[in-house]
PDB file of C-alpha atoms in Angstrom:
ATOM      1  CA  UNK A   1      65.205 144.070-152.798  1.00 67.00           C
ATOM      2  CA  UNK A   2      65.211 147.834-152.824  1.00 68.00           C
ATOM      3  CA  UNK A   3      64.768 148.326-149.328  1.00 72.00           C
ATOM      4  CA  UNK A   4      67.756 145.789-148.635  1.00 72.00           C
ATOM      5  CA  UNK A   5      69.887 147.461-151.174  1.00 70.00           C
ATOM      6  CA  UNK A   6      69.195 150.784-149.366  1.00 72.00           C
ATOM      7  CA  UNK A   7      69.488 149.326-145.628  1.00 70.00           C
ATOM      8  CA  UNK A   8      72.513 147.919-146.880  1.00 72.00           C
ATOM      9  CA  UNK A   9      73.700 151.454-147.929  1.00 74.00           C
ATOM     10  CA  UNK A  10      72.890 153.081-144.920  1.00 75.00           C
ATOM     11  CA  UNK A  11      74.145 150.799-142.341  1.00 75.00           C
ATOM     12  CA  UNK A  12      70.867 149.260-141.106  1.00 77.00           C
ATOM     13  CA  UNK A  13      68.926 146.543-140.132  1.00 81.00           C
ATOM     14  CA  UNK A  14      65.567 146.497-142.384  1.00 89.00           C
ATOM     15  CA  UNK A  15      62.927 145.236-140.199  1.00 91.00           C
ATOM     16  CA  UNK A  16      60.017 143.600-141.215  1.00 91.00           C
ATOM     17  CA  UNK A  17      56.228 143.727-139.499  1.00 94.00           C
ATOM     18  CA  UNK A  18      53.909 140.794-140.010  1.00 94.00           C
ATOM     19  CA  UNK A  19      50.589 140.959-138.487  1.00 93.00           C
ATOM     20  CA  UNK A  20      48.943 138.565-141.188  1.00 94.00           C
ATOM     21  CA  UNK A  21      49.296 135.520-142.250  1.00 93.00           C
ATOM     22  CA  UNK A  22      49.672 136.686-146.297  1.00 92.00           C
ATOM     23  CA  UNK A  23      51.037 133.840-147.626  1.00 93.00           C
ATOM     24  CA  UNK A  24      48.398 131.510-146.799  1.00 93.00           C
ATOM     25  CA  UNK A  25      46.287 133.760-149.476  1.00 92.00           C
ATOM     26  CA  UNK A  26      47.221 132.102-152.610  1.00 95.00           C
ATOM     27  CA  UNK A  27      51.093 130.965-153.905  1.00 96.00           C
ATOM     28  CA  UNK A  28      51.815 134.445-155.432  1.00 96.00           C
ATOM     29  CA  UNK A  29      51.855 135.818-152.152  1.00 94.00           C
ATOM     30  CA  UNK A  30      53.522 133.029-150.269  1.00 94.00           C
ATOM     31  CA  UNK A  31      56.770 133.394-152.839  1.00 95.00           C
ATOM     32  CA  UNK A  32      56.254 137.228-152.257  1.00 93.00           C
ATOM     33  CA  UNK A  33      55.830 136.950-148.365  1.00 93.00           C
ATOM     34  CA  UNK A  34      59.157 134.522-147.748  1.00 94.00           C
ATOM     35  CA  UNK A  35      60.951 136.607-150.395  1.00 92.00           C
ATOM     36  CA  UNK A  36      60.648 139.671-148.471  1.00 91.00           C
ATOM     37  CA  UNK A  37      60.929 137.919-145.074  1.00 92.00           C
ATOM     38  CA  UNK A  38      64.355 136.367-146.501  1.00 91.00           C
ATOM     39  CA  UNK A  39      65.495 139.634-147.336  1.00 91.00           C
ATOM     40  CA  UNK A  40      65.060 141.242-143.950  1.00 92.00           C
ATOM     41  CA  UNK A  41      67.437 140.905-140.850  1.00 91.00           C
ATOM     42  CA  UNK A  42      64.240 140.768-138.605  1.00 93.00           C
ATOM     43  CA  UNK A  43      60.324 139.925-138.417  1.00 95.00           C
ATOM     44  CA  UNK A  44      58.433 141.493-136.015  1.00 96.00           C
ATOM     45  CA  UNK A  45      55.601 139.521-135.618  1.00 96.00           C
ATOM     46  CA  UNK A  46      52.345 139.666-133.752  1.00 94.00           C
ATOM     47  CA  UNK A  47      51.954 136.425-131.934  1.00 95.00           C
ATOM     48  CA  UNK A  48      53.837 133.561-132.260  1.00 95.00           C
ATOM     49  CA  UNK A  49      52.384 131.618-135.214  1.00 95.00           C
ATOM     50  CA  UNK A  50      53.843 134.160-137.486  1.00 96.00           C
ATOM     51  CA  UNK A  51      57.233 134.083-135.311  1.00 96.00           C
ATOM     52  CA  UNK A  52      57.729 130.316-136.167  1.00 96.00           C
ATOM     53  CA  UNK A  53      56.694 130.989-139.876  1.00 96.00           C
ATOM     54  CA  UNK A  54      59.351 133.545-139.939  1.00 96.00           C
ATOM     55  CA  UNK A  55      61.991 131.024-137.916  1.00 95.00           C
ATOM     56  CA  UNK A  56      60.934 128.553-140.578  1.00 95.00           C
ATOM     57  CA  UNK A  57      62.615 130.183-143.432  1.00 92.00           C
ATOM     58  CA  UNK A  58      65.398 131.316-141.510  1.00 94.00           C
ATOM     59  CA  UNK A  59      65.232 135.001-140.388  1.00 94.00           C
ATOM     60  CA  UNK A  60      64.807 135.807-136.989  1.00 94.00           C
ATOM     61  CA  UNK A  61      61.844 136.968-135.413  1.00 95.00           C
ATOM     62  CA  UNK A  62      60.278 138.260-131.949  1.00 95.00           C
ATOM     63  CA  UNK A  63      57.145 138.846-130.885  1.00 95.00           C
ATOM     64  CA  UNK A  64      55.191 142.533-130.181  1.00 94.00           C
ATOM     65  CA  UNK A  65      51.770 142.076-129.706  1.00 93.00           C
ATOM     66  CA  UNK A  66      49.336 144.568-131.353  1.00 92.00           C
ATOM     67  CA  UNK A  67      48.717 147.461-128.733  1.00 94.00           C
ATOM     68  CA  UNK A  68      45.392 149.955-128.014  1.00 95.00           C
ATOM     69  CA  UNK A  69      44.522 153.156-125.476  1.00 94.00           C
ATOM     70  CA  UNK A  70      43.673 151.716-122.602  1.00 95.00           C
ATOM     71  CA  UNK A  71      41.219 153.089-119.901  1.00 95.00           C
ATOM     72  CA  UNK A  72      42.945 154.140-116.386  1.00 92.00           C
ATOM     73  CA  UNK A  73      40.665 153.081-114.258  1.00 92.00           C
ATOM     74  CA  UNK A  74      37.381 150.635-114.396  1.00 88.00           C
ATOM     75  CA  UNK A  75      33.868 151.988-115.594  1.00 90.00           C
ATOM     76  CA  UNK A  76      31.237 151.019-113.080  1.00 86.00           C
ATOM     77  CA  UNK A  77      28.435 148.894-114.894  1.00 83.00           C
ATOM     78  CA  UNK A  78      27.210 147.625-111.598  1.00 77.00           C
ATOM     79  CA  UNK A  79      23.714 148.967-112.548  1.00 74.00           C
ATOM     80  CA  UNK A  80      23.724 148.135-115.870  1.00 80.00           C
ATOM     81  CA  UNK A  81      22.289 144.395-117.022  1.00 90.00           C
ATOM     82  CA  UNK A  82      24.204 142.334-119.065  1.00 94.00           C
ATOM     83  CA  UNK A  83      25.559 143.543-122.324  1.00 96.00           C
ATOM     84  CA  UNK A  84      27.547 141.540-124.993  1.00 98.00           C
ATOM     85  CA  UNK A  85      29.348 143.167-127.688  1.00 98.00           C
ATOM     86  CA  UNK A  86      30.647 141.965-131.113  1.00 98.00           C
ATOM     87  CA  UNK A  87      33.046 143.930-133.109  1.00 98.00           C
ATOM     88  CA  UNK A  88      33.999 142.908-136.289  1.00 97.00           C
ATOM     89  CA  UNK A  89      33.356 143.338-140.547  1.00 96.00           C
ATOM     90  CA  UNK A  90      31.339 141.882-142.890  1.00 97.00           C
ATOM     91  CA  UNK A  91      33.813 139.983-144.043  1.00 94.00           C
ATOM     92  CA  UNK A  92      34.310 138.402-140.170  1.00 95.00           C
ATOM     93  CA  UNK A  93      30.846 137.871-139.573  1.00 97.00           C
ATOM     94  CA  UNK A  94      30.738 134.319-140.685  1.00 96.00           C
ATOM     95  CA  UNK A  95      32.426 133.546-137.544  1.00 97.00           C
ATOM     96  CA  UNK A  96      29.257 135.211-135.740  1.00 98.00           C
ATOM     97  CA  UNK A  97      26.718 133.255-137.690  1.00 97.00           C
ATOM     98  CA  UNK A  98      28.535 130.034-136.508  1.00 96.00           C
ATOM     99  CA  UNK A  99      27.663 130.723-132.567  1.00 97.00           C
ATOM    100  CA  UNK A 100      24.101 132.495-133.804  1.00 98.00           C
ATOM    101  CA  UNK A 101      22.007 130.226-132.726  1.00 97.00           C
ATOM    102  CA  UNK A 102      23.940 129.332-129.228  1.00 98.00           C
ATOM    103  CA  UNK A 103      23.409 133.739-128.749  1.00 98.00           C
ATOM    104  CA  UNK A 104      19.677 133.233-129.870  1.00 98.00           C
ATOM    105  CA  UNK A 105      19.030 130.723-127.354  1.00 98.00           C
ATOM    106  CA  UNK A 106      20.983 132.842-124.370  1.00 98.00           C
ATOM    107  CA  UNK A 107      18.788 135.924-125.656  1.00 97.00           C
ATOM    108  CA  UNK A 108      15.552 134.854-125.342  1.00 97.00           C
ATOM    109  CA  UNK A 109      16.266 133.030-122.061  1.00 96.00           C
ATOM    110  CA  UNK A 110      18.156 136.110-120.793  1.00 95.00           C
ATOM    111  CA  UNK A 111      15.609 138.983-121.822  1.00 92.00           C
ATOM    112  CA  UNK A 112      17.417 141.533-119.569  1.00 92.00           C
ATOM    113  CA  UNK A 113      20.819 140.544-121.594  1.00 96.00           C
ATOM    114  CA  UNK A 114      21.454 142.267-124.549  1.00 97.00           C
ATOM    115  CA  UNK A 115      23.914 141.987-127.858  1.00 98.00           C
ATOM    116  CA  UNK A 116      25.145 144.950-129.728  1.00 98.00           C
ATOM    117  CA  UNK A 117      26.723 143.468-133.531  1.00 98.00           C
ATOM    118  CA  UNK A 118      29.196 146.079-134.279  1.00 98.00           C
ATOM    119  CA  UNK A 119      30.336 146.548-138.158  1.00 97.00           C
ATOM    120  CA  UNK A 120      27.908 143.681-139.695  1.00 97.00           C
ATOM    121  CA  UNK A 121      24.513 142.943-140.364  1.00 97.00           C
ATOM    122  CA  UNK A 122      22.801 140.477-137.794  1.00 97.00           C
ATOM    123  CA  UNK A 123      22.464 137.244-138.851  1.00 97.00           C
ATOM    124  CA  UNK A 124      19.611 135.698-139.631  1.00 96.00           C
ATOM    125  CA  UNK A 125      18.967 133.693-136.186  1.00 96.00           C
ATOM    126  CA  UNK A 126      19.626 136.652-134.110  1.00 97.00           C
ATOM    127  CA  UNK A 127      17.033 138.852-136.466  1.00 97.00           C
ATOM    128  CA  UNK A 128      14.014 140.113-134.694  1.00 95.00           C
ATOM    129  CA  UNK A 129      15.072 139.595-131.417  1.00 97.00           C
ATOM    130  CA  UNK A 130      14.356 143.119-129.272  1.00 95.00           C
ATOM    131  CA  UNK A 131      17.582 141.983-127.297  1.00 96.00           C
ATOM    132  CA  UNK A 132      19.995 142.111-130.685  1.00 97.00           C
ATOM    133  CA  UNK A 133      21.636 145.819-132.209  1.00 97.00           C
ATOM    134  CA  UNK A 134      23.435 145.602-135.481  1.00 97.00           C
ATOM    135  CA  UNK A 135      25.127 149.137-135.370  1.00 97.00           C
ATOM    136  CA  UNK A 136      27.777 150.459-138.564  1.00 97.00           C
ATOM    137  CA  UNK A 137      30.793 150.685-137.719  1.00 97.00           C
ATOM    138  CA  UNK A 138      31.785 154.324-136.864  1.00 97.00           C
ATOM    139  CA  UNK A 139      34.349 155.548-134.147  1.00 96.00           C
ATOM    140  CA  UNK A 140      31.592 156.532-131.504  1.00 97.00           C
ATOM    141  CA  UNK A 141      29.460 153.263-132.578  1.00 97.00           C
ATOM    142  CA  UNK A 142      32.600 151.836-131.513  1.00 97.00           C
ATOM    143  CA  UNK A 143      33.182 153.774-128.514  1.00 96.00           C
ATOM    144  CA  UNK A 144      30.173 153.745-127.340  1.00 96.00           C
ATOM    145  CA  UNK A 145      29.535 149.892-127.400  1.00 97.00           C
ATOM    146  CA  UNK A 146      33.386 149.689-125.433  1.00 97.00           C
ATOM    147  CA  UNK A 147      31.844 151.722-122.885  1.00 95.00           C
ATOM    148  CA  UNK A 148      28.550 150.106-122.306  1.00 95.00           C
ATOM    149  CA  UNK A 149      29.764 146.309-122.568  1.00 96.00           C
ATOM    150  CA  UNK A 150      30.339 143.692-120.041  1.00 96.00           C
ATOM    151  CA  UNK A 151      31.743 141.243-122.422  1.00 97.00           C
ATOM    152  CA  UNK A 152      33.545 141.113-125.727  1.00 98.00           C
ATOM    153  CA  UNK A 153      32.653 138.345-128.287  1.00 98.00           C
ATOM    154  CA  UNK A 154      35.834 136.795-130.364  1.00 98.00           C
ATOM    155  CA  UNK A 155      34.472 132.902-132.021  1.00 97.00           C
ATOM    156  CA  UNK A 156      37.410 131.792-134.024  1.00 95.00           C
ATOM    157  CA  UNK A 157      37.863 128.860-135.859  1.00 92.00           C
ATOM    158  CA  UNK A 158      41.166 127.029-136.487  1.00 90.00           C
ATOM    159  CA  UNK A 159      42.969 127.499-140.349  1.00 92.00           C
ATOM    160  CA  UNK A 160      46.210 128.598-141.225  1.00 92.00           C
ATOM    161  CA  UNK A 161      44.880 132.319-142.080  1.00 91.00           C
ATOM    162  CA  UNK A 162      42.977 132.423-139.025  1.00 92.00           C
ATOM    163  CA  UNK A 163      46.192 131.714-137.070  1.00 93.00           C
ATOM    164  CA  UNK A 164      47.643 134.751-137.831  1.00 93.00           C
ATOM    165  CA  UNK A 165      45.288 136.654-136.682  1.00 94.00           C
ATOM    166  CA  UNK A 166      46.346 138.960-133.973  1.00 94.00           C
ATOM    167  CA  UNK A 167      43.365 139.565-131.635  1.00 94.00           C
ATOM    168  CA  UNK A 168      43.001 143.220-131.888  1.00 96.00           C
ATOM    169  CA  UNK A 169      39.125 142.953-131.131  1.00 97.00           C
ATOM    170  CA  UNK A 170      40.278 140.516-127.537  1.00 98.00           C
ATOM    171  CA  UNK A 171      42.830 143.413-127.249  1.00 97.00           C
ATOM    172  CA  UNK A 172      40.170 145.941-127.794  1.00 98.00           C
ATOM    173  CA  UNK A 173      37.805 144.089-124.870  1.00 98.00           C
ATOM    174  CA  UNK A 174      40.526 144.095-122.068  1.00 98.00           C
ATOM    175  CA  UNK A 175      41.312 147.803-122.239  1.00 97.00           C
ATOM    176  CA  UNK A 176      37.878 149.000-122.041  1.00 97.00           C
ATOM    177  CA  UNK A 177      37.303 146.221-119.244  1.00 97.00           C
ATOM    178  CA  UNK A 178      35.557 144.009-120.593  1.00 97.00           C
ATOM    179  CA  UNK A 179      35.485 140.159-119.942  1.00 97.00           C
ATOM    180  CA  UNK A 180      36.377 138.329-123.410  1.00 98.00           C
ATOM    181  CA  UNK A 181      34.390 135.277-123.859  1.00 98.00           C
ATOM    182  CA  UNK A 182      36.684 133.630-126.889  1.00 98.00           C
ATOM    183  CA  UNK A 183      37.267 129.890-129.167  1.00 97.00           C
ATOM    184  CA  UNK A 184      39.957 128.772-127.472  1.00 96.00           C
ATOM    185  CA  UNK A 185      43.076 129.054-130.195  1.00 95.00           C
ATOM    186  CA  UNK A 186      46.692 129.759-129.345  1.00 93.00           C
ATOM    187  CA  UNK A 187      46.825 133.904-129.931  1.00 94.00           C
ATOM    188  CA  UNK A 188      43.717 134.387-127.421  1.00 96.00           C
ATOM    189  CA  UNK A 189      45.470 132.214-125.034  1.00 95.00           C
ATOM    190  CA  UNK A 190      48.429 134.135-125.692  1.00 93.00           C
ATOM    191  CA  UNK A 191      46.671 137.487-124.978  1.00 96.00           C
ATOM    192  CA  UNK A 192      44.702 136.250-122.350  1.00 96.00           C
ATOM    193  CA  UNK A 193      46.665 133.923-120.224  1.00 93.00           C
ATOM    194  CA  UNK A 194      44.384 132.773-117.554  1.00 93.00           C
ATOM    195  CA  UNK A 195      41.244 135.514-117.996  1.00 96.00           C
ATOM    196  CA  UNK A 196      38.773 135.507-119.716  1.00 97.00           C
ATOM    197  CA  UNK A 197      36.336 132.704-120.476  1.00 97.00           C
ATOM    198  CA  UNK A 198      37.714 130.473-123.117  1.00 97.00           C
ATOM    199  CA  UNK A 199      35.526 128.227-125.199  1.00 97.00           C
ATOM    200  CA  UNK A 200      36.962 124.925-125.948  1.00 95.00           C
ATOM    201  CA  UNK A 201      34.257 124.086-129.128  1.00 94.00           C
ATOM    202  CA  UNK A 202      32.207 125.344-130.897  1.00 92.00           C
ATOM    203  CA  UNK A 203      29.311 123.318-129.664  1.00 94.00           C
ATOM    204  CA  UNK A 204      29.932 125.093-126.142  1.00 97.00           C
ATOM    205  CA  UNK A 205      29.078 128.863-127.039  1.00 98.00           C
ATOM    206  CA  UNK A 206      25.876 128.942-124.707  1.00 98.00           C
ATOM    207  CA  UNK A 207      27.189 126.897-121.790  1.00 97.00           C
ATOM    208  CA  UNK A 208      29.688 129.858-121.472  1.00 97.00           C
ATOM    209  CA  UNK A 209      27.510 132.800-121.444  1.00 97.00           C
ATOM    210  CA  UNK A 210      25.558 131.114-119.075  1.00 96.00           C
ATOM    211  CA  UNK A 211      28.679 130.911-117.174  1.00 95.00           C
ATOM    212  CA  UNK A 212      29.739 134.424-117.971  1.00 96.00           C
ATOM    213  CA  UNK A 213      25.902 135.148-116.692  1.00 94.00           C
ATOM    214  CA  UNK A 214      25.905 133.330-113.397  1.00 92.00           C
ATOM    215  CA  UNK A 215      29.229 135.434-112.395  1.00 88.00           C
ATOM    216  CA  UNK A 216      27.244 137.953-111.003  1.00 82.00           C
ATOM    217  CA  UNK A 217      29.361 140.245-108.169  1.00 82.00           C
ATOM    218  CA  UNK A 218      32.266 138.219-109.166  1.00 89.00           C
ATOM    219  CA  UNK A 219      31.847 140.036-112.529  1.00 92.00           C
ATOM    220  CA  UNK A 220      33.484 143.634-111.914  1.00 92.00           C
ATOM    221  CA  UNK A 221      37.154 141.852-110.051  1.00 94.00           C
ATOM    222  CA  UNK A 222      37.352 139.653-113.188  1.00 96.00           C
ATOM    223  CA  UNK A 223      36.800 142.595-115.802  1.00 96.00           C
ATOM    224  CA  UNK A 224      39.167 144.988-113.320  1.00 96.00           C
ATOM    225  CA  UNK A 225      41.648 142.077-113.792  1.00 97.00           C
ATOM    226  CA  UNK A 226      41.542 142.239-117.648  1.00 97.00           C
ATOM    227  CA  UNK A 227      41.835 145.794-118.035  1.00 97.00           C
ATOM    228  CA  UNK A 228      44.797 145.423-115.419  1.00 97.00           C
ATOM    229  CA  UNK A 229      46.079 142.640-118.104  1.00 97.00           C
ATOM    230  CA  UNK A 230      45.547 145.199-120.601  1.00 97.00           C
ATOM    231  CA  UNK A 231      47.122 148.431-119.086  1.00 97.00           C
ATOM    232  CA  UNK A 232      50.482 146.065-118.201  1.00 96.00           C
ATOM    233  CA  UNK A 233      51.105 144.347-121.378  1.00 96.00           C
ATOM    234  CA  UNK A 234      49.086 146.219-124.589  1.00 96.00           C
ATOM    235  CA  UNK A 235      48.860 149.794-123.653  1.00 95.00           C
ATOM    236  CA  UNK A 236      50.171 151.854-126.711  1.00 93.00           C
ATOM    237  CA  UNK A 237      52.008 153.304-123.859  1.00 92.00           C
ATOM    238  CA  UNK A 238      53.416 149.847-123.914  1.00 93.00           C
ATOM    239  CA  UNK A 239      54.105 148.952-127.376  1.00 92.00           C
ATOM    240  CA  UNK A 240      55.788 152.616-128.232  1.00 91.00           C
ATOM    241  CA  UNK A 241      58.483 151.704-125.200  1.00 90.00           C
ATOM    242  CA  UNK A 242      58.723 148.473-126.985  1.00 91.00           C
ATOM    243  CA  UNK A 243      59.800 149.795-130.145  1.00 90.00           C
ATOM    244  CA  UNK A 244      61.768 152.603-129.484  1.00 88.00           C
ATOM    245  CA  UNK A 245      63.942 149.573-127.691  1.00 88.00           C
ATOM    246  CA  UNK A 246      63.969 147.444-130.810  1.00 87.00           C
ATOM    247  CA  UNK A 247      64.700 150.390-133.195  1.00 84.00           C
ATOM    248  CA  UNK A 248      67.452 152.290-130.417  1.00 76.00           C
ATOM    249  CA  UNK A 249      68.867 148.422-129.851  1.00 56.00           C
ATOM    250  CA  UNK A 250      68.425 146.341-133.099  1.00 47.00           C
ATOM    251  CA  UNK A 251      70.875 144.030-132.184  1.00 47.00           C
ATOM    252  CA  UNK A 252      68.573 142.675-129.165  1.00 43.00           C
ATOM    253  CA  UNK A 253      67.841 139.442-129.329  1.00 42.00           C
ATOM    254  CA  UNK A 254      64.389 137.548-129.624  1.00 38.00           C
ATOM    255  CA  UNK A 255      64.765 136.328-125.738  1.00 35.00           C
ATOM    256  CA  UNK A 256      64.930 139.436-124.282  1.00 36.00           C
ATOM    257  CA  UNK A 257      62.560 141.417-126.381  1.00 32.00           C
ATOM    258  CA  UNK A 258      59.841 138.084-125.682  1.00 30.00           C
TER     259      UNK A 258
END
């Protein structure tokens, strides 16, 4: 109420930036969450299941994805055998333990292929295979796996918190090149459109790597495609041109900012 009082004061729109699903956290946060959202003349939201939580309770809302550096050009992995990278926490690695087996299988049938676990601990099918990495995160941990990767890793189940969940780490993949091999939910197809390889269950985790596996030459035009995805749409480059619009033009409307 403080920051509408003082808006109010000042002549301007207050603005409000959701890239969480908060409210679904316990009913504390869901009175605190539509309070503020009721309170502001706009919700900037990160994909579109927060953007018809916002419409729901009556402000209006459009849509700027989440944005990262992009590379300029394609890294040549054409010599390189297959790598598969997961980024994520400790606290998202129960999503990795629930296509574990699935990667164990495609390891030890692939032995040139190899999985680098960025930011958690391996789980336990995938431990004591000499084809799995659990690294920390750091920023060259990080970097370094971008760099070296063919494919980026994003399972996902369904749920109202997972929903709001903005696909940095898919985001991530396409502007280092890499081919994201994701659950098939509404923000990935969002980001992705038509690349990528989307997985429809979670029962169907291995008979995509395989597919991502047999790509072979076909490989480097799909990944140059993503990080062309990438560079066009969620370039910081992009997102700072994006809100200099919004915050220059507040009175745009959710159509032509979509």
């Amino acid at each position: 109420r403080l920051l509408r009082q003082a808006a109010t004061r000042r002549g301007v729109p207050l603005i409000w930036d959701v890239d969480d699903a908060v409210w679904t956290l316990s009913e504390s946060r869901r009175r605190l969450a539509e309070a503020q959202a009721r309170e502001a003349d706009l919700v900037v939201a990160g994909n579109q299941y927060l953007a018809d939580w916002s419409e729901s309770i009556g402000t209006p809302s459009i849509i700027l994805p989440t944005c990262a550096p992009t590379l300029s050009s394609p890294l040549d992995k054409s010599h390189q055998s297959i790598r598969l990278l997961w980024l994520g926490s400790p606290a998202t690695q129960r999503y990795l333990r629930q296509i574990a087996e699935q990667l164990a299988i495609f390891l030890k049938e692939t032995p040139d292929a190899h999985l680098d676990v960025i930011g958690a601990a391996l789980p336990e099918q995938l431990q004591g295979l000499e084809n799995a990495l659990s690294l920390p995160w750091t920023p060259d941990n990080e970097r370094r796996a971008l760099r070296t990767a063919h494919a980026g890793l994003s399972p996902q189940p369904r749920g109202s918190w997972e929903d709001g969940k903005c696909g940095f780490k898919v985001i991530q993949y396409l502007a280092h090149g890499l081919i994201p091999i994701v659950s098939d939910v509404p923000q990935h197809r969002q980001i992705l459109d038509e690349l990528g390889i989307r997985v429809p269950s979670q029962g169907e985790w291995l008979d995509a790597l395989r597919s991502f596996s047999a790509q072979g030459d076909s490989r480097a035009a799909h990944a140059a495609a993503c990080l062309g995805r990438a560079q066009a749409h969620f370039d910081i480059s992009v997102g700072a041109t994006r809100w200099a619009q919004l915050l220059r033009f507040p009175e745009i409307t959710p159509c032509e900012m979509s």
